[in-house]
Coordinates of C-alpha atoms in Angstrom, one line a residue:
X1 CA 0.0 0.0 0.0
X2 CA 1.3 3.5 -0.9
X3 CA 2.3 6.1 1.6
X4 CA -0.4 8.5 0.5
X5 CA -3.4 6.1 0.0
X6 CA -5.5 7.5 2.8
X7 CA -4.8 11.1 1.8
X8 CA -5.6 10.2 -1.9
X9 CA -8.9 8.7 -0.8
X10 CA -9.7 11.8 1.1
X11 CA -8.9 14.1 -1.7
X12 CA -10.9 12.0 -4.2
X13 CA -13.9 12.5 -1.9
X14 CA -13.4 16.2 -1.6
X15 CA -13.1 16.9 -5.3
X16 CA -16.5 15.3 -5.9
X17 CA -15.5 11.7 -6.6
X18 CA -14.4 9.9 -9.7
X19 CA -17.4 10.9 -11.7
X20 CA -16.6 14.6 -11.2
X21 CA -13.0 14.2 -12.7
X22 CA -12.9 14.8 -16.4
X23 CA -9.1 14.7 -16.5
X24 CA -6.2 14.8 -14.0
X25 CA -2.5 15.4 -14.4
X26 CA 0.4 16.7 -12.3
X27 CA 3.4 18.9 -12.8
X28 CA 6.4 19.4 -10.5
X29 CA 4.4 20.5 -7.5
X30 CA 0.7 20.3 -8.1
X31 CA -2.2 18.1 -9.0
X32 CA -4.2 19.6 -11.8
X33 CA -7.8 18.7 -12.2
X34 CA -10.4 19.4 -14.9
X35 CA -13.7 19.0 -13.0
X36 CA -17.0 18.3 -14.5
X37 CA -18.6 20.5 -11.9
X38 CA -16.1 22.7 -10.0
X39 CA -18.7 23.7 -7.5
X40 CA -18.6 20.1 -6.1
X41 CA -15.0 20.6 -4.9
X42 CA -14.9 21.1 -1.1
X43 CA -12.1 23.7 -1.1
X44 CA -12.1 24.4 2.6
X45 CA -11.8 20.7 3.5
X46 CA -9.1 20.1 0.9
X47 CA -7.0 23.0 2.2
X48 CA -7.2 21.5 5.8
X49 CA -5.5 18.3 4.6
X50 CA -2.0 18.0 6.0
X51 CA -0.5 17.0 2.6
X52 CA -2.0 20.0 0.9
X53 CA -0.2 23.4 0.8
X54 CA -3.0 25.3 -1.0
X55 CA -5.5 25.4 -3.8
X56 CA -6.6 27.7 -6.6
X57 CA -8.4 27.7 -9.9
X58 CA -6.8 29.0 -13.0
X59 CA -7.7 28.7 -16.7
X60 CA -10.5 26.3 -15.9
X61 CA -8.3 24.0 -13.8
X62 CA -8.6 23.2 -10.2
X63 CA -5.0 23.0 -8.8
X64 CA -4.0 21.4 -5.6
X65 CA -0.5 22.1 -4.4
X66 CA 1.2 19.1 -2.9
X67 CA 4.9 19.8 -3.2
X68 CA 7.9 17.6 -4.1
X69 CA 5.9 14.5 -3.1
X70 CA 3.4 15.1 -5.9
X71 CA 4.6 12.3 -8.1
X72 CA 4.2 9.6 -5.4
X73 CA 0.9 11.1 -4.3
X74 CA -0.3 11.1 -7.9
X75 CA 0.5 7.4 -8.2
X76 CA -1.5 6.6 -5.1
X77 CA -4.4 8.9 -6.3
X78 CA -4.8 7.1 -9.6
X79 CA -4.6 3.8 -7.8
X80 CA -7.6 4.6 -5.6
X81 CA -9.5 6.5 -8.2
X82 CA -9.2 4.0 -11.0
X83 CA -8.5 6.6 -13.7
X84 CA -5.0 5.6 -14.7
X85 CA -4.1 6.9 -18.1
X86 CA -6.3 10.1 -18.0
X87 CA -3.2 12.1 -17.1
X88 CA -1.3 11.0 -20.2
X89 CA -4.2 11.8 -22.5
X90 CA -4.6 15.2 -20.9
X91 CA -0.9 16.0 -21.4
X92 CA -0.9 14.8 -25.0
X93 CA -4.1 16.8 -25.7
X94 CA -2.4 19.9 -24.5
X95 CA 0.6 19.2 -26.6
X96 CA -1.5 18.6 -29.7
X97 CA -3.1 22.0 -29.4
X98 CA 0.1 23.4 -30.9
X99 CA 0.3 20.8 -33.8
X100 CA -1.1 20.9 -37.2
X101 CA -3.4 18.2 -38.6
X102 CA -0.5 16.3 -40.3
X103 CA 1.6 16.3 -37.2
X104 CA -1.3 15.0 -35.1
X105 CA -1.9 12.3 -37.7
X106 CA 1.7 11.1 -37.8
X107 CA 2.0 11.4 -34.1
X108 CA -1.0 9.2 -33.6
X109 CA 0.3 6.7 -36.1
X110 CA 3.6 6.6 -34.3
X111 CA 1.9 6.0 -30.9
X112 CA -0.1 3.1 -32.4
X113 CA 3.0 1.4 -33.8
X114 CA 5.5 2.1 -31.0
X115 CA 4.4 -1.0 -28.9
X116 CA 4.7 -3.1 -32.0
X117 CA 8.4 -2.2 -32.7
X118 CA 10.1 -5.2 -31.0
X119 CA 8.1 -7.7 -33.1
X120 CA 8.5 -5.6 -36.3
X121 CA 12.3 -5.3 -35.9
X122 CA 12.6 -9.0 -35.2
X123 CA 10.4 -9.9 -38.2
X124 CA 12.2 -7.5 -40.4
X125 CA 15.6 -9.1 -39.8
X126 CA 14.1 -12.6 -40.3
X127 CA 12.4 -11.7 -43.6
X128 CA 15.5 -9.9 -44.8
X129 CA 17.7 -13.0 -44.1
X130 CA 15.1 -15.2 -45.9
X131 CA 15.2 -12.9 -48.9
X132 CA 18.9 -13.5 -49.2
X133 CA 18.8 -17.3 -49.0
X134 CA 15.6 -18.0 -51.0
X135 CA 15.4 -15.1 -53.6
X136 CA 18.9 -14.5 -54.8
X137 CA 20.0 -16.7 -57.7
X138 CA 23.7 -16.9 -57.0
X139 CA 24.5 -20.5 -57.7
X140 CA 24.8 -22.7 -60.8
X141 CA 25.4 -19.8 -63.1
X142 CA 22.7 -17.7 -61.5
X143 CA 19.9 -20.2 -61.9
X144 CA 19.5 -21.4 -58.3
X145 CA 19.2 -20.0 -54.8
X146 CA 20.9 -21.3 -51.6
X147 CA 17.6 -22.8 -50.6
X148 CA 17.4 -24.7 -53.8
X149 CA 20.8 -26.4 -53.5
X150 CA 20.8 -27.1 -49.8
X151 CA 18.3 -29.1 -47.8
X152 CA 19.6 -27.6 -44.6
X153 CA 19.0 -24.0 -45.7
X154 CA 15.7 -25.0 -47.2
X155 CA 14.7 -26.2 -43.7
X156 CA 15.9 -23.0 -42.1
X157 CA 14.0 -21.0 -44.6
X158 CA 10.8 -22.9 -43.9
X159 CA 11.2 -22.7 -40.1
X160 CA 11.9 -18.9 -40.1
X161 CA 8.8 -18.3 -42.1
X162 CA 6.8 -19.4 -39.0
X163 CA 8.0 -16.3 -37.3
X164 CA 7.9 -14.0 -40.3
X165 CA 4.3 -14.9 -41.1
X166 CA 3.4 -14.5 -37.4
X167 CA 4.8 -11.0 -37.4
X168 CA 3.8 -9.5 -40.7
X169 CA 0.9 -11.5 -42.0
X170 CA -0.9 -11.9 -38.7
X171 CA 0.9 -9.8 -36.1
X172 CA 0.5 -6.4 -37.8
X173 CA -3.3 -6.4 -38.2
X174 CA -3.8 -8.0 -34.8
X175 CA -1.2 -5.8 -33.1
X176 CA -2.8 -2.7 -34.6
X177 CA -6.2 -3.6 -33.4
X178 CA -4.8 -4.2 -29.9
X179 CA -2.7 -1.1 -29.9
X180 CA -5.6 1.2 -31.0
X181 CA -7.9 -0.3 -28.3
X182 CA -5.2 0.3 -25.7
X183 CA -4.5 3.8 -26.8
X184 CA -8.2 4.8 -27.0
X185 CA -9.0 3.2 -23.6
X186 CA -11.1 0.3 -25.1
X187 CA -11.2 -3.4 -24.1
X188 CA -7.9 -4.8 -25.4
X189 CA -8.9 -8.4 -25.6
X190 CA -11.7 -7.4 -28.0
X191 CA -9.1 -5.7 -30.2
X192 CA -7.1 -8.9 -30.3
X193 CA -10.1 -11.0 -31.2
X194 CA -11.0 -8.4 -34.0
X195 CA -7.5 -8.7 -35.3
X196 CA -7.8 -12.5 -35.4
X197 CA -11.0 -12.3 -37.5
X198 CA -9.1 -10.2 -40.1
X199 CA -6.4 -12.9 -40.5
X200 CA -8.3 -16.1 -39.9
X201 CA -7.2 -19.2 -41.9
X202 CA -10.9 -19.5 -43.0
X203 CA -10.3 -16.5 -45.3
X204 CA -8.5 -16.2 -48.6
X205 CA -5.0 -14.9 -47.9
X206 CA -4.6 -11.2 -48.9
X207 CA -1.4 -12.1 -50.8
X208 CA -3.4 -14.7 -53.0
X209 CA -6.2 -12.3 -54.0
X210 CA -4.3 -10.9 -57.0
X211 CA -3.6 -14.3 -58.5
X212 CA -7.0 -15.9 -57.7
X213 CA -9.8 -15.7 -60.3
X214 CA -12.9 -13.9 -59.1
X215 CA -14.9 -17.1 -59.5
X216 CA -12.6 -19.0 -57.1
X217 CA -12.7 -16.5 -54.3
X218 CA -14.8 -18.0 -51.4
X219 CA -17.9 -16.2 -50.2
X220 CA -20.3 -16.0 -47.3
X221 CA -23.7 -16.6 -49.0
X222 CA -26.6 -15.1 -47.1
X223 CA -29.1 -15.8 -49.9
X224 CA -29.9 -12.2 -50.7
X225 CA -26.2 -11.1 -50.7
X226 CA -22.7 -12.6 -51.1
X227 CA -19.6 -11.3 -49.3
X228 CA -16.1 -12.2 -50.3
X229 CA -14.2 -14.1 -47.6
X230 CA -10.9 -12.2 -48.0
X231 CA -8.2 -11.9 -45.3
X232 CA -6.3 -8.7 -44.5
X233 CA -2.9 -10.1 -43.8
X234 CA -0.3 -7.3 -43.4
X235 CA -2.9 -4.7 -44.1
X236 CA -2.9 -1.5 -42.1
X237 CA -5.8 0.6 -43.2
X238 CA -8.5 -2.1 -42.8
X239 CA -7.1 -3.0 -39.4
X240 CA -7.1 0.6 -38.2
X241 CA -10.6 1.4 -39.6
X242 CA -11.9 -1.7 -37.9
X243 CA -10.2 -1.0 -34.6
X244 CA -11.4 2.6 -34.4
X245 CA -14.9 1.4 -35.3
X246 CA -14.8 -1.1 -32.4
X247 CA -13.6 1.7 -30.1
X248 CA -16.6 3.9 -30.8
X249 CA -19.1 1.1 -30.9
X250 CA -17.9 0.0 -27.5
X251 CA -18.2 3.5 -26.1
X252 CA -21.7 3.8 -27.6
X253 CA -23.0 0.6 -26.1
X254 CA -21.4 1.3 -22.7
X255 CA -23.3 4.6 -22.7
X256 CA -26.7 3.2 -23.5
X257 CA -26.5 -0.2 -21.8
X258 CA -27.6 -0.8 -18.2
X259 CA -24.7 -1.9 -16.0
X260 CA -26.5 -5.0 -14.9
X261 CA -26.2 -6.5 -18.4
X262 CA -23.3 -4.4 -19.6
X263 CA -20.8 -7.4 -19.4
X264 CA -23.0 -9.3 -21.9
X265 CA -24.4 -6.7 -24.2
X266 CA -21.4 -4.4 -24.7
X267 CA -18.7 -6.8 -25.9
X268 CA -21.2 -8.9 -28.0
X269 CA -22.8 -6.0 -29.9
X270 CA -19.5 -4.1 -30.2
X271 CA -17.4 -6.9 -31.6
X272 CA -20.2 -8.4 -33.8
X273 CA -20.9 -5.1 -35.5
X274 CA -17.2 -4.2 -35.8
X275 CA -16.4 -7.5 -37.5
X276 CA -19.3 -7.1 -39.8
X277 CA -18.2 -3.6 -40.7
X278 CA -14.6 -4.8 -41.3
X279 CA -15.6 -7.5 -43.7
X280 CA -18.7 -6.1 -45.3
X281 CA -17.8 -2.4 -45.7
X282 CA -14.3 -1.3 -44.6
X283 CA -12.3 -4.2 -46.2
X284 CA -13.9 -3.8 -49.6
X285 CA -13.3 -0.1 -49.5
X286 CA -9.7 -0.7 -48.7
X287 CA -9.4 -3.1 -51.7
X288 CA -11.1 -0.5 -54.0
X289 CA -8.6 2.1 -52.9
X290 CA -5.8 -0.4 -53.6
X291 CA -7.2 -1.2 -57.0
X292 CA -7.5 2.4 -58.0
X293 CA -3.9 3.1 -57.0
X294 CA -2.8 0.1 -59.0
X295 CA -4.6 1.3 -62.1
X296 CA -2.9 4.7 -61.8
X297 CA 0.5 3.0 -61.4
X298 CA 0.0 0.8 -64.4
X299 CA -1.0 3.8 -66.6
X300 CA 2.0 5.8 -65.3
X301 CA 4.7 3.1 -65.8
X302 CA 3.6 2.4 -69.4
X303 CA 2.6 5.9 -70.5
X304 CA 4.4 8.9 -72.1
X305 CA 5.1 10.6 -68.8
X306 CA 6.9 7.7 -67.3
X307 CA 9.9 9.9 -66.1
X308 CA 7.5 12.1 -64.2
X309 CA 5.8 9.0 -62.9
X310 CA 9.1 7.6 -61.7
X311 CA 9.7 10.7 -59.7
X312 CA 6.2 10.7 -58.2
X313 CA 6.1 6.9 -57.5
X314 CA 9.6 6.9 -56.1
X315 CA 8.7 9.7 -53.8
X316 CA 5.4 8.4 -52.5
X317 CA 6.0 4.7 -52.5
X318 CA 7.2 4.8 -48.8
X319 CA 3.9 6.4 -47.6
X320 CA 2.1 3.7 -49.6
X321 CA 3.9 1.1 -47.5
X322 CA 2.4 2.6 -44.4
X323 CA -1.1 2.0 -45.6
X324 CA -0.3 -1.6 -46.6
X325 CA -1.6 -1.0 -50.1
X326 CA 1.8 -1.4 -51.5
X327 CA 1.0 -5.2 -51.8
X328 CA -1.2 -4.3 -54.7
X329 CA 1.9 -3.4 -56.8
X330 CA 2.7 -7.1 -56.9
X331 CA -0.2 -7.7 -59.3
X332 CA 1.1 -4.9 -61.6
X333 CA 4.6 -6.4 -61.5
X334 CA 3.3 -9.8 -62.5
X335 CA 1.3 -8.4 -65.4
X336 CA 4.3 -6.4 -66.6
X337 CA 6.5 -9.5 -66.5
X338 CA 3.8 -11.5 -68.4
X339 CA 3.4 -8.8 -71.1
X340 CA 6.9 -7.4 -71.5
X341 CA 9.1 -10.1 -70.0
X342 CA 10.2 -7.7 -67.3
X343 CA 9.0 -5.0 -64.9
X344 CA 10.2 -1.4 -64.6
X345 CA 8.1 -0.9 -61.5
X346 CA 9.8 -3.2 -59.1
X347 CA 13.3 -1.6 -59.4
X348 CA 11.8 1.7 -58.0
X349 CA 10.3 -0.3 -55.1
X350 CA 13.8 -1.6 -54.2
X351 CA 15.2 1.9 -54.5
X352 CA 12.6 3.2 -52.1
X353 CA 13.6 0.6 -49.5
X354 CA 17.3 1.5 -50.0
X355 CA 16.5 5.2 -49.6
X356 CA 14.6 4.7 -46.3
X357 CA 17.4 2.5 -45.0
X358 CA 19.9 5.2 -46.0
X359 CA 17.9 7.8 -44.0
X360 CA 18.3 5.5 -41.0
X361 CA 22.1 5.3 -41.6
X362 CA 22.2 9.1 -41.5
X363 CA 20.4 9.0 -38.1
X364 CA 22.8 6.3 -36.9
X365 CA 25.7 8.7 -37.8
X366 CA 24.0 11.6 -35.9
X367 CA 23.1 9.4 -33.0
X368 CA 26.4 7.5 -32.7
X369 CA 26.7 8.5 -29.0
X370 CA 23.0 7.6 -28.2
X371 CA 23.3 3.9 -27.3
X372 CA 19.5 3.5 -26.9
X373 CA 18.8 4.9 -30.3
X374 CA 21.4 2.7 -31.9
X375 CA 19.6 -0.4 -30.6
X376 CA 16.8 0.5 -33.1
X377 CA 18.9 2.2 -35.8
X378 CA 21.3 -0.5 -36.7
X379 CA 18.9 -3.5 -37.0
X380 CA 16.3 -1.3 -38.8
X381 CA 18.9 -0.2 -41.4
X382 CA 20.1 -3.7 -41.9
X383 CA 16.5 -5.1 -42.4
X384 CA 15.7 -2.2 -44.7
X385 CA 18.7 -2.8 -46.9
X386 CA 17.6 -6.4 -47.1
X387 CA 14.1 -5.4 -48.3
X388 CA 11.9 -4.9 -45.2
X389 CA 11.2 -1.3 -44.5
X390 CA 8.7 -1.3 -41.7
X391 CA 11.2 -1.3 -38.8
X392 CA 13.1 1.6 -40.4
X393 CA 10.0 3.6 -41.2
X394 CA 8.0 3.1 -38.0
X395 CA 10.9 2.7 -35.6
X396 CA 13.0 5.6 -36.8
X397 CA 12.0 7.7 -39.8
X398 CA 8.4 8.4 -38.9
X399 CA 9.3 9.0 -35.3
X400 CA 11.5 12.0 -36.2
X401 CA 9.6 12.8 -39.4
X402 CA 12.4 14.6 -41.3
X403 CA 14.4 11.3 -42.1
X404 CA 11.2 9.9 -43.7
X405 CA 11.0 12.9 -46.0
X406 CA 14.7 12.8 -46.8
X407 CA 14.2 9.1 -47.8
X408 CA 11.3 10.1 -50.0
X409 CA 13.3 12.8 -51.8
X410 CA 16.2 10.4 -52.4
X411 CA 13.8 7.7 -53.6
X412 CA 12.1 10.2 -55.9
X413 CA 15.4 11.2 -57.6
X414 CA 16.4 7.6 -57.9
X415 CA 13.0 6.6 -59.4
X416 CA 13.2 9.4 -62.0
X417 CA 16.7 8.2 -63.0
X418 CA 15.4 4.6 -63.1
X419 CA 12.6 5.3 -65.5
X420 CA 14.8 7.7 -67.6
X421 CA 17.2 4.8 -68.2
X422 CA 14.4 2.2 -68.7
X423 CA 15.9 0.0 -66.0
X424 CA 14.0 -3.3 -65.9
X425 CA 14.0 -6.3 -63.6
X426 CA 13.4 -9.9 -64.6
X427 CA 10.7 -10.1 -61.9
X428 CA 10.0 -9.4 -58.2
X429 CA 13.1 -9.9 -56.1
X430 CA 14.7 -8.6 -52.9
X431 CA 13.6 -5.1 -52.3
X432 CA 17.0 -3.8 -51.0
X433 CA 20.7 -3.8 -51.9
X434 CA 20.7 -7.4 -53.1
X435 CA 18.0 -6.4 -55.5
X436 CA 20.5 -5.6 -58.2
X437 CA 20.8 -9.4 -58.8
X438 CA 17.2 -9.4 -60.0
X439 CA 17.8 -6.6 -62.5
X440 CA 18.4 -7.6 -66.2
X441 CA 22.2 -7.7 -66.7
X442 CA 22.2 -5.0 -69.3
X443 CA 20.7 -2.6 -66.7
X444 CA 23.1 -3.4 -63.8
X445 CA 25.1 -0.3 -64.5
X446 CA 22.1 2.1 -64.5
X447 CA 20.6 0.4 -61.5
X448 CA 23.9 0.8 -59.6
X449 CA 23.8 4.5 -60.4
X450 CA 20.3 4.7 -59.1
X451 CA 21.3 2.9 -55.9
X452 CA 24.1 5.4 -55.4
X453 CA 21.6 8.2 -55.6
X454 CA 19.2 6.4 -53.2
X455 CA 22.1 5.9 -50.7
X456 CA 23.9 9.3 -50.8
X457 CA 21.0 11.8 -51.1
X458 CA 19.1 10.6 -48.0
X459 CA 22.2 10.4 -45.8
X460 CA 23.4 13.8 -46.8
X461 CA 20.0 15.4 -46.3
X462 CA 19.5 13.7 -42.9
X463 CA 23.0 14.9 -41.7
X464 CA 22.3 18.5 -42.8
X465 CA 18.8 18.7 -41.3
X466 CA 19.5 16.6 -38.2
X467 CA 22.2 18.9 -36.9
X468 CA 19.5 21.5 -36.3
X469 CA 16.4 19.4 -35.7
X470 CA 17.8 16.8 -33.2
X471 CA 18.3 17.9 -29.6
X472 CA 21.5 17.2 -27.7
X473 CA 19.8 14.4 -25.8
X474 CA 18.5 12.8 -29.0
X475 CA 22.1 12.8 -30.3
X476 CA 23.3 11.2 -27.1
X477 CA 25.2 14.3 -26.0
X478 CA 24.8 15.0 -22.2
X479 CA 26.6 17.1 -19.7
X480 CA 30.4 16.9 -19.7
X481 CA 31.4 13.8 -17.8
X482 CA 33.9 15.9 -15.7
X483 CA 31.0 17.9 -14.4
X484 CA 29.0 14.9 -13.2
X485 CA 30.2 13.0 -10.1
X486 CA 29.1 9.7 -8.9
X487 CA 26.1 9.7 -6.6
X488 CA 28.0 8.2 -3.7
X489 CA 30.4 11.1 -3.6
X490 CA 27.6 13.5 -2.5
X491 CA 27.5 14.2 1.3
X492 CA 25.4 16.4 3.5
X493 CA 26.8 18.9 6.0
X494 CA 25.6 22.0 7.9
X495 CA 28.0 24.4 6.1
X496 CA 26.8 27.6 4.5
X497 CA 25.5 27.2 0.9
X498 CA 25.4 30.1 -1.6
X499 CA 22.8 29.6 -4.3
X500 CA 23.9 31.7 -7.3
X501 CA 22.0 32.6 -10.4
X502 CA 21.0 29.6 -12.4
X503 CA 20.4 31.7 -15.5
X504 CA 21.4 35.2 -16.5
X505 CA 18.7 37.8 -16.0
X506 CA 17.1 40.2 -13.5
X507 CA 16.4 38.9 -10.0
X508 CA 12.9 39.8 -8.7
X509 CA 11.0 39.0 -5.5
X510 CA 8.6 36.0 -5.6
X511 CA 5.7 38.3 -4.8
X512 CA 6.0 39.8 -8.3
X513 CA 5.4 36.4 -10.0
X514 CA 1.9 36.0 -11.6
X515 CA 1.1 32.7 -9.9
X516 CA -0.3 32.4 -6.5
X517 CA 1.5 29.2 -5.7
X518 CA 4.8 31.0 -6.0
X519 CA 3.9 34.7 -5.2
X520 CA 2.2 33.7 -1.9
X521 CA 5.1 31.4 -0.9
X522 CA 2.9 28.3 -0.8
X523 CA 5.9 26.2 -2.0
X524 CA 8.4 28.0 0.1
X525 CA 10.6 31.1 0.1
X526 CA 12.9 32.0 -2.8
X527 CA 13.4 34.4 -5.6
X528 CA 12.6 34.6 -9.3
X529 CA 14.6 35.5 -12.4
X530 CA 13.4 37.2 -15.6
X531 CA 15.8 35.4 -17.9
X532 CA 18.1 36.8 -20.5
X533 CA 19.7 33.5 -21.3
X534 CA 18.2 30.1 -22.3
X535 CA 20.2 27.6 -20.3
X536 CA 19.6 26.6 -16.6
X537 CA 22.9 25.8 -14.8
X538 CA 23.5 24.3 -11.4
X539 CA 23.5 27.3 -9.0
X540 CA 25.8 25.4 -6.6
X541 CA 27.1 21.9 -6.0
X542 CA 24.1 19.6 -5.8
X543 CA 22.4 16.3 -6.5
X544 CA 19.6 16.0 -9.1
X545 CA 16.7 14.7 -7.1
X546 CA 13.8 15.3 -9.4
X547 CA 13.6 15.8 -13.2
X548 CA 10.4 16.3 -15.2
X549 CA 11.7 14.1 -18.0
X550 CA 8.6 14.3 -20.2
X551 CA 8.1 18.1 -19.9
X552 CA 11.6 19.3 -19.0
X553 CA 10.3 22.5 -17.4
X554 CA 11.5 21.9 -13.9
X555 CA 14.3 20.3 -11.8
X556 CA 14.7 19.6 -8.1
X557 CA 18.1 19.7 -6.5
X558 CA 19.3 18.5 -3.1
X559 CA 22.0 20.9 -1.8
X560 CA 25.1 20.1 0.3
X561 CA 23.3 21.2 3.5
X562 CA 20.4 18.9 2.9
X563 CA 18.1 21.7 1.6
X564 CA 15.9 21.1 -1.5
X565 CA 15.8 23.6 -4.3
X566 CA 13.1 23.7 -7.0
X567 CA 14.0 25.5 -10.2
X568 CA 10.8 26.0 -12.2
X569 CA 11.0 27.5 -15.7
X570 CA 8.0 29.6 -16.7
X571 CA 4.3 29.5 -15.7
X572 CA 2.1 26.6 -16.8
X573 CA 4.9 25.4 -19.1
X574 CA 4.0 21.9 -18.2
X575 CA 1.4 22.0 -20.9
X576 CA 4.1 22.5 -23.6
X577 CA 4.8 18.8 -23.2
X578 CA 8.5 19.3 -23.5
X579 CA 8.4 21.4 -26.6
X580 CA 11.2 23.9 -26.3
X581 CA 12.9 22.1 -23.3
X582 CA 15.9 19.8 -23.3
X583 CA 17.1 17.9 -20.2
X584 CA 20.9 17.7 -20.0
X585 CA 21.2 15.6 -16.8
X586 CA 19.4 12.7 -15.1
X587 CA 18.0 12.0 -11.7
X588 CA 20.8 10.8 -9.4
X589 CA 23.6 12.9 -11.1
X590 CA 25.7 14.9 -8.7
X591 CA 26.8 18.1 -10.4
X592 CA 29.1 21.0 -9.8
X593 CA 28.1 24.6 -9.9
X594 CA 27.8 25.7 -13.5
X595 CA 26.9 22.3 -14.9
X596 CA 24.2 22.8 -17.6
X597 CA 20.9 21.2 -16.4
X598 CA 18.2 22.3 -18.9
X599 CA 18.1 24.2 -22.2
X600 CA 14.9 26.1 -23.0
X601 CA 13.5 28.3 -25.7
X602 CA 12.1 31.7 -24.7
X603 CA 10.5 32.1 -28.1
X604 CA 8.6 28.8 -27.9
X605 CA 7.4 29.7 -24.3
X606 CA 6.2 33.0 -25.6
X607 CA 4.6 31.4 -28.7
X608 CA 2.7 29.1 -26.3
X609 CA 1.4 32.2 -24.4
X610 CA 3.3 31.5 -21.2
X611 CA 5.6 33.6 -19.1
X612 CA 9.3 32.5 -19.0
X613 CA 10.1 33.7 -15.5
X614 CA 12.4 31.2 -13.7
X615 CA 11.5 30.5 -10.0
X616 CA 14.2 29.3 -7.5
X617 CA 12.3 28.0 -4.5
X618 CA 13.7 26.5 -1.2
X619 CA 11.1 23.8 -0.6
X620 CA 13.0 22.3 2.4
X621 CA 15.7 24.1 4.4
X622 CA 17.5 21.0 5.4
X623 CA 20.2 21.8 8.0
X624 CA 20.1 25.5 7.3
X625 CA 18.8 27.7 10.1
X626 CA 18.6 31.0 8.3
X627 CA 17.9 32.1 4.7
X628 CA 18.8 35.4 3.0
X629 CA 17.2 36.4 -0.3
X630 CA 18.9 38.9 -2.7
X631 CA 16.9 40.7 -5.4
X632 CA 17.1 43.8 -7.5
X633 CA 20.3 42.7 -9.3
X634 CA 21.6 40.8 -12.2
X635 CA 21.9 37.0 -11.8
X636 CA 25.1 35.2 -12.6
X637 CA 27.1 32.2 -11.4
X638 CA 29.4 34.3 -9.2
X639 CA 26.8 36.2 -7.2
X640 CA 24.5 34.5 -4.5
X641 CA 20.8 35.1 -4.9
X642 CA 20.0 33.0 -1.9
X643 CA 22.3 32.5 1.1
X644 CA 21.6 29.6 3.5
X645 CA 23.4 29.5 6.8

């Protein structure tokens, strides 16, 4: 049981109970509530609680000041209230207020795919390896693959497909349905079941649709209507549409169904209707979209504007992969091979894979000191170069956005050159670097030139843009190791501690700050700084005790006299969700005076309509018996603004 369970229960009662809480989050010092009916909050009783240092309402939010213990208190509060996850949604909603529609869409897509990354990366490496051993004709004068000449490798290839099929054919639709339900607060097991119905063995495999005559496609015959029994293996759009349909159906039935029968009615009606919608409406729509795209591609690759088409297709093939509709290109490739003894479409697909992999290589170069990022970068680049792009795109390029665009540009230029030189492949092969072995020998030179473009352009563009767009922490660059001591070296004594200016600027009294929590001293005594600079530095030797890692707007330090110092950047900057802030140290680091702690952007704080005043608050005096505050001067690292004796 948590330390603050009883206090949390008491606060839950005084704010009007769970049903009165629309959203709750916390920042460095306070619980922040959005109440359905603010009048139900018993303010007097809340302020009498021992854990509470004060309350106030601002910008439609009821704020309860807890102090440095707010993080632990919050954990206990959501445990007793049963509203876990509401805080994250509230924070993300505030962050999305400053994003355009495209950024929100890509952000949502990344959130859905992030939990799937371990499986996607594993599957990508497996399929890439299988491409090498079963698709490259490197033996018997280029007529046989390794799998064809070796029973051992044939067995390995067959066994590895067990995992590859599980990840890509079944795992992606199923995982998407589960992830969407989890993100949207739905019942996750219903999402899993929905995903299974999209990939059931009872259905015709999605990969076999293009080669199966319409008369041979199995159907559900209801007498008055027939519905094709088609699976959606590796399909993204049908799975997402089905999952979001399930989410809103479940919400609808929960709202109108009496609780006494909710357990029976809600899952039955929600899942049944969602599966019907997926197979009767959403799936066919997805296939029609795919068919339309295929028709456009066929006309482009064989028409008079093929060079322009090469540029367009090369640029936008990667976004097509995201939708899962890229599988429709297989039908066009097969038709081209049948009609013209070769395909000019497939080489551009291979080049797109190479370009996206090269964008990841650029990121790997930029993030060479970020060990955590490299765990994703390296295997993603390898699998991409071997023909499987999902790990690279979802794990790296879409996450940072600009590498994805850089890959698209490189692919577009390579695609234009590919069609300009009439580069043609014998058939569908490995969609990566080994793809050159599937190109007709007379076009090896032109394809090699196209590959060079697809490799060099994305890497160069990523390196140029990444230097400005990546933060120091994303590059793996943190504070100088000489400025960070080991935690066990930090000791506490009763000596005098001088707290100097943590940022350049004018020092003002706390009473002049436009926030009651600080101006009325509810958090403790201290001073404020109207900053001229944009970097928070350690104002004295200290240990990093608290760091708001997601938002970056505040840091808590433990000083050498046992006192606790809160440095809070701006007012209500917690809602910027880290935009404009960069943490340079971690919790547990022991730093010297002058060590950079946080970088922040005054322009971005202003653009978000917040004040950038920096508060320096003594939340606990430790062993100090007296505190002197110094204001009306310029702050710097050599002049104390707080003296503790």
